[in-house]
């Protein structure tokens, strides 16, 4: 288990890291703050983090859609070279497929190997795995699909992986909508019987009546396509 | 034909409008500049535009991903009420399905009816049409799919519309990547024999070798799924 | 004492509010998060806050430079009308002088009177007070100047207020630099003997050698101009 | 005369450059577009510009407040090293004093010397000149002050330079307000008899009645302080 500890100040980042490691986390995940100025500032930021959290292993979270900060591949390479405890790249840049290829290419020229896990609801998952990602670290209402796609790609069964993934893609696309996605995921998990309610804490929205109908429509099609025996919560 | 004339100043916006209308355009499309401050400023901006372009019909382009400006439904309603030449909504907000529903709901309470055309490569097209959009105004390398989906939805053949659309969704998702999408579209159009080259003007990128291979893979699957007789440029 | 409790979620905002009120705060200050979409969303946000913090009095912090969110005067008026516990406006919009005038004008048309305190190191303080601000709530290394300017303006001694303020303006301008200002303030407070060190917690920077020399130069000029008997830390 | 030719595409940037050079410009000024991703992308952008405008000398405009793009000193050095026609730095980063010092320091280690002209209404002008700027390239309603400060600093008459500058600082601060400043400048130029009207093209605002009164107040104080014989437009 890896816990996100990104925080505006290094003191709170370090305190949160200590708290979650004491509770048994395997490591932490850090997204740099949005205002960093230029490549050098990003490298320095991670070096300061390491000074603050000492020998705790961490994932570099590359998530420009959230913080507006682009992290070039040479910067990732410099962080890896100077921070031995940087062991994972959480890959969420978009578009980002060529970035996975570029990171893996650097490893052939001496860069230490990183684990790469992708995000964004896995909307490019089969291609990300083929490009060199080790797996996904993302939310989706059918996590078993993410697992199965990883297994199929690992076994070289490319066509089957895409068949399975593409059957889910209409829903993945729908759940990946920024700001609206979590309400969709909770609704599906409630429909599947996993959650007792699809409510979010305020000010999180609930899906609209029309959205619920569209999700129901997609679930029916998904069930037919994959013959999933979905446990339904509602009668 | 509707031509985008968004420009930082009203003088250049008006000059561009005159030029394209003289060349035969049916109207123009205007996205407000990103820095507008609050609801009233957006309404005033469109009123200033109308003063500048007089009786030329225009589409209100709602595209927060490009200009960082959210346009609430009450603002759209105020623009429509005070600008008789506002005849269309170019719908590109994301997530945006409930916005179409909300605009159509206002029309039941007296708002003048607008034509709504959706964008974003049509990645939610069948749902957008069912919510009340009149069509799409977007780029995608198989425009015939967009046309067919509109026809099928209009004819009430919902299931077939989604079957056709979902066969294209892997490629739509791929082409919708911001910054990378145009290179993808040009590559597909070149593969289909429509373009003689997939080159973009500098500094537009070309697809990488890996990207080209992924597109080829998706085209093969798409062809099998839809039995499209794609004319191929390459041997 | 008013404590800033802005937080991404309402739960943590409420927990922080309870903690500081238990410790004796007179109220809290809330800046809405940057991503709010349109006027209505800002009003709703503050209504949700009130639901979360109940009857605790709060200041509406209007600080677009920090969160990218413009708050129009009609929105401030709606928050005041629907949130009886909104008792203060922390005014930091820039440019913002006409906004003070506009808020005070609304009060002549029935809006409940708000306390207005200005920020931004007080770089427009005498004008802000003349426009209707009740005081300042900002950092500056000579807080006694802020107090004296408020007193002089309140006593109608406009010319003296500006004379005093303008003598400080070179340093105010220097301290108001975003990102660099806190290091400047700490350096001056250390020079004045208030602080034992001008160090900031990492990753806060220290002033450069050249910056220190420029501040020293301004302090000498300020001392001559105001005949302040500055206690100096250094020999 | 140096003309700003920044444009979204290289084709229009090149066309505009040709037009102004044909009209007699000495060179052009280019601010990179806001969306560039990382240090390398900025360097490549300027190299593409040089390919587009050939041997036309250009100024690198460093203006993060306008385009959200930070340009680190090592990037400036790489542009200078690979683009022989880059002959000037338009310095508008804020805070930016240490950046001037850093650029000049690089020149002692082999970087080709650049002309540096500062912007932002000259709000730090005397310090910028002392740090190594060659002059200012900015708007202010009393350009003669900018000239005089440059002369005084060049002559080593530091104290006089600051005395003159500080007398103008209240107005400089007022005119430097983003979005509002141009209306202020036009109003002062009209008061000085330089312009026949202070109107701006739509949607540029006019100064409010309260703003006009504040400017008049500052002009009176400035006149007394500097014994400027201001020609007044109004009776």
PDB file of N, CA and C in Angstrom, chain D residues 93-128:
ATOM      1  N   UNK D  93      10.154  39.177 -15.629  1.00  0.00           N
ATOM      2  CA  UNK D  93       9.830  38.211 -14.585  1.00  0.00           C
ATOM      3  C   UNK D  93       9.735  38.972 -13.262  1.00  0.00           C
ATOM      4  N   UNK D  94       8.921  38.450 -12.353  1.00  0.00           N
ATOM      5  CA  UNK D  94       8.655  39.143 -11.087  1.00  0.00           C
ATOM      6  C   UNK D  94       8.422  38.118 -10.006  1.00  0.00           C
ATOM      7  N   UNK D  95       9.213  38.008  -8.941  1.00  0.00           N
ATOM      8  CA  UNK D  95      10.384  38.851  -8.686  1.00  0.00           C
ATOM      9  C   UNK D  95      11.503  38.500  -9.656  1.00  0.00           C
ATOM     10  N   UNK D  96      12.294  39.509 -10.029  1.00  0.00           N
ATOM     11  CA  UNK D  96      13.261  39.275 -11.093  1.00  0.00           C
ATOM     12  C   UNK D  96      14.635  39.888 -10.887  1.00  0.00           C
ATOM     13  N   UNK D  97      14.863  40.551  -9.751  1.00  0.00           N
ATOM     14  CA  UNK D  97      16.161  41.221  -9.587  1.00  0.00           C
ATOM     15  C   UNK D  97      17.316  40.230  -9.589  1.00  0.00           C
ATOM     16  N   UNK D  98      17.169  39.132  -8.849  1.00  0.00           N
ATOM     17  CA  UNK D  98      18.256  38.145  -8.795  1.00  0.00           C
ATOM     18  C   UNK D  98      18.495  37.484 -10.149  1.00  0.00           C
ATOM     19  N   UNK D  99      17.477  37.506 -11.018  1.00  0.00           N
ATOM     20  CA  UNK D  99      17.640  36.912 -12.344  1.00  0.00           C
ATOM     21  C   UNK D  99      18.607  37.743 -13.182  1.00  0.00           C
ATOM     22  N   UNK D 100      18.510  39.068 -13.072  1.00  0.00           N
ATOM     23  CA  UNK D 100      19.465  39.920 -13.795  1.00  0.00           C
ATOM     24  C   UNK D 100      20.889  39.606 -13.322  1.00  0.00           C
ATOM     25  N   UNK D 101      21.055  39.553 -12.012  1.00  0.00           N
ATOM     26  CA  UNK D 101      22.373  39.233 -11.449  1.00  0.00           C
ATOM     27  C   UNK D 101      22.863  37.881 -11.962  1.00  0.00           C
ATOM     28  N   UNK D 102      21.965  36.894 -12.018  1.00  0.00           N
ATOM     29  CA  UNK D 102      22.355  35.549 -12.450  1.00  0.00           C
ATOM     30  C   UNK D 102      22.762  35.532 -13.920  1.00  0.00           C
ATOM     31  N   UNK D 103      22.028  36.259 -14.770  1.00  0.00           N
ATOM     32  CA  UNK D 103      22.385  36.295 -16.197  1.00  0.00           C
ATOM     33  C   UNK D 103      23.758  36.957 -16.370  1.00  0.00           C
ATOM     34  N   UNK D 104      23.946  38.089 -15.699  1.00  0.00           N
ATOM     35  CA  UNK D 104      25.244  38.778 -15.818  1.00  0.00           C
ATOM     36  C   UNK D 104      26.380  37.886 -15.289  1.00  0.00           C
ATOM     37  N   UNK D 105      26.097  37.098 -14.252  1.00  0.00           N
ATOM     38  CA  UNK D 105      27.123  36.195 -13.714  1.00  0.00           C
ATOM     39  C   UNK D 105      27.503  35.135 -14.750  1.00  0.00           C
ATOM     40  N   UNK D 106      26.520  34.644 -15.498  1.00  0.00           N
ATOM     41  CA  UNK D 106      26.826  33.637 -16.522  1.00  0.00           C
ATOM     42  C   UNK D 106      27.739  34.217 -17.597  1.00  0.00           C
ATOM     43  N   UNK D 107      27.585  35.502 -17.856  1.00  0.00           N
ATOM     44  CA  UNK D 107      28.423  36.129 -18.880  1.00  0.00           C
ATOM     45  C   UNK D 107      29.883  36.124 -18.466  1.00  0.00           C
ATOM     46  N   UNK D 108      30.130  36.111 -17.159  1.00  0.00           N
ATOM     47  CA  UNK D 108      31.526  36.014 -16.698  1.00  0.00           C
ATOM     48  C   UNK D 108      32.071  34.611 -16.897  1.00  0.00           C
ATOM     49  N   UNK D 109      31.193  33.657 -17.161  1.00  0.00           N
ATOM     50  CA  UNK D 109      31.631  32.282 -17.418  1.00  0.00           C
ATOM     51  C   UNK D 109      31.434  31.894 -18.878  1.00  0.00           C
ATOM     52  N   UNK D 110      31.480  32.888 -19.757  1.00  0.00           N
ATOM     53  CA  UNK D 110      31.525  32.545 -21.170  1.00  0.00           C
ATOM     54  C   UNK D 110      30.257  32.752 -21.964  1.00  0.00           C
ATOM     55  N   UNK D 111      29.152  33.054 -21.304  1.00  0.00           N
ATOM     56  CA  UNK D 111      27.924  33.311 -22.060  1.00  0.00           C
ATOM     57  C   UNK D 111      28.075  34.622 -22.825  1.00  0.00           C
ATOM     58  N   UNK D 112      27.602  34.616 -24.069  1.00  0.00           N
ATOM     59  CA  UNK D 112      27.649  35.835 -24.872  1.00  0.00           C
ATOM     60  C   UNK D 112      26.830  36.934 -24.195  1.00  0.00           C
ATOM     61  N   UNK D 113      27.335  38.192 -24.215  1.00  0.00           N
ATOM     62  CA  UNK D 113      26.634  39.281 -23.542  1.00  0.00           C
ATOM     63  C   UNK D 113      25.333  39.639 -24.257  1.00  0.00           C
ATOM     64  N   UNK D 114      24.280  39.791 -23.473  1.00  0.00           N
ATOM     65  CA  UNK D 114      22.978  40.202 -23.980  1.00  0.00           C
ATOM     66  C   UNK D 114      22.692  41.619 -23.523  1.00  0.00           C
ATOM     67  N   UNK D 115      21.986  42.358 -24.324  1.00  0.00           N
ATOM     68  CA  UNK D 115      21.372  43.584 -23.838  1.00  0.00           C
ATOM     69  C   UNK D 115      20.178  43.173 -22.963  1.00  0.00           C
ATOM     70  N   UNK D 116      20.018  43.824 -21.804  1.00  0.00           N
ATOM     71  CA  UNK D 116      18.861  43.540 -20.941  1.00  0.00           C
ATOM     72  C   UNK D 116      18.071  44.825 -20.744  1.00  0.00           C
ATOM     73  N   UNK D 117      16.802  44.797 -21.138  1.00  0.00           N
ATOM     74  CA  UNK D 117      15.910  45.935 -20.890  1.00  0.00           C
ATOM     75  C   UNK D 117      14.758  45.447 -20.015  1.00  0.00           C
ATOM     76  N   UNK D 118      14.413  46.244 -19.006  1.00  0.00           N
ATOM     77  CA  UNK D 118      13.402  45.786 -18.053  1.00  0.00           C
ATOM     78  C   UNK D 118      12.022  46.350 -18.366  1.00  0.00           C
ATOM     79  N   UNK D 119      10.997  45.751 -17.780  1.00  0.00           N
ATOM     80  CA  UNK D 119       9.613  46.142 -18.062  1.00  0.00           C
ATOM     81  C   UNK D 119       8.832  46.463 -16.795  1.00  0.00           C
ATOM     82  N   UNK D 120       7.571  46.067 -16.754  1.00  0.00           N
ATOM     83  CA  UNK D 120       6.727  46.243 -15.560  1.00  0.00           C
ATOM     84  C   UNK D 120       6.659  47.691 -15.092  1.00  0.00           C
ATOM     85  N   UNK D 121       6.511  48.628 -16.013  1.00  0.00           N
ATOM     86  CA  UNK D 121       6.434  50.063 -15.693  1.00  0.00           C
ATOM     87  C   UNK D 121       7.686  50.550 -14.969  1.00  0.00           C
ATOM     88  N   UNK D 122       8.726  49.762 -14.957  1.00  0.00           N
ATOM     89  CA  UNK D 122       9.961  50.176 -14.296  1.00  0.00           C
ATOM     90  C   UNK D 122       9.867  50.201 -12.782  1.00  0.00           C
ATOM     91  N   UNK D 123       8.982  49.398 -12.208  1.00  0.00           N
ATOM     92  CA  UNK D 123       8.719  49.533 -10.766  1.00  0.00           C
ATOM     93  C   UNK D 123       9.933  49.194  -9.881  1.00  0.00           C
ATOM     94  N   UNK D 124      10.975  48.548 -10.465  1.00  0.00           N
ATOM     95  CA  UNK D 124      12.238  48.315  -9.742  1.00  0.00           C
ATOM     96  C   UNK D 124      13.420  48.934 -10.488  1.00  0.00           C
ATOM     97  N   UNK D 125      13.158  49.902 -11.330  1.00  0.00           N
ATOM     98  CA  UNK D 125      14.158  50.379 -12.285  1.00  0.00           C
ATOM     99  C   UNK D 125      15.545  50.684 -11.691  1.00  0.00           C
ATOM    100  N   UNK D 126      15.672  51.497 -10.637  1.00  0.00           N
ATOM    101  CA  UNK D 126      17.042  51.828 -10.188  1.00  0.00           C
ATOM    102  C   UNK D 126      17.816  50.579  -9.760  1.00  0.00           C
ATOM    103  N   UNK D 127      17.134  49.645  -9.101  1.00  0.00           N
ATOM    104  CA  UNK D 127      17.809  48.404  -8.705  1.00  0.00           C
ATOM    105  C   UNK D 127      18.149  47.558  -9.927  1.00  0.00           C
ATOM    106  N   UNK D 128      17.223  47.505 -10.902  1.00  0.00           N
ATOM    107  CA  UNK D 128      17.487  46.716 -12.109  1.00  0.00           C
ATOM    108  C   UNK D 128      18.726  47.224 -12.833  1.00  0.00           C
TER     109      UNK D 128
END
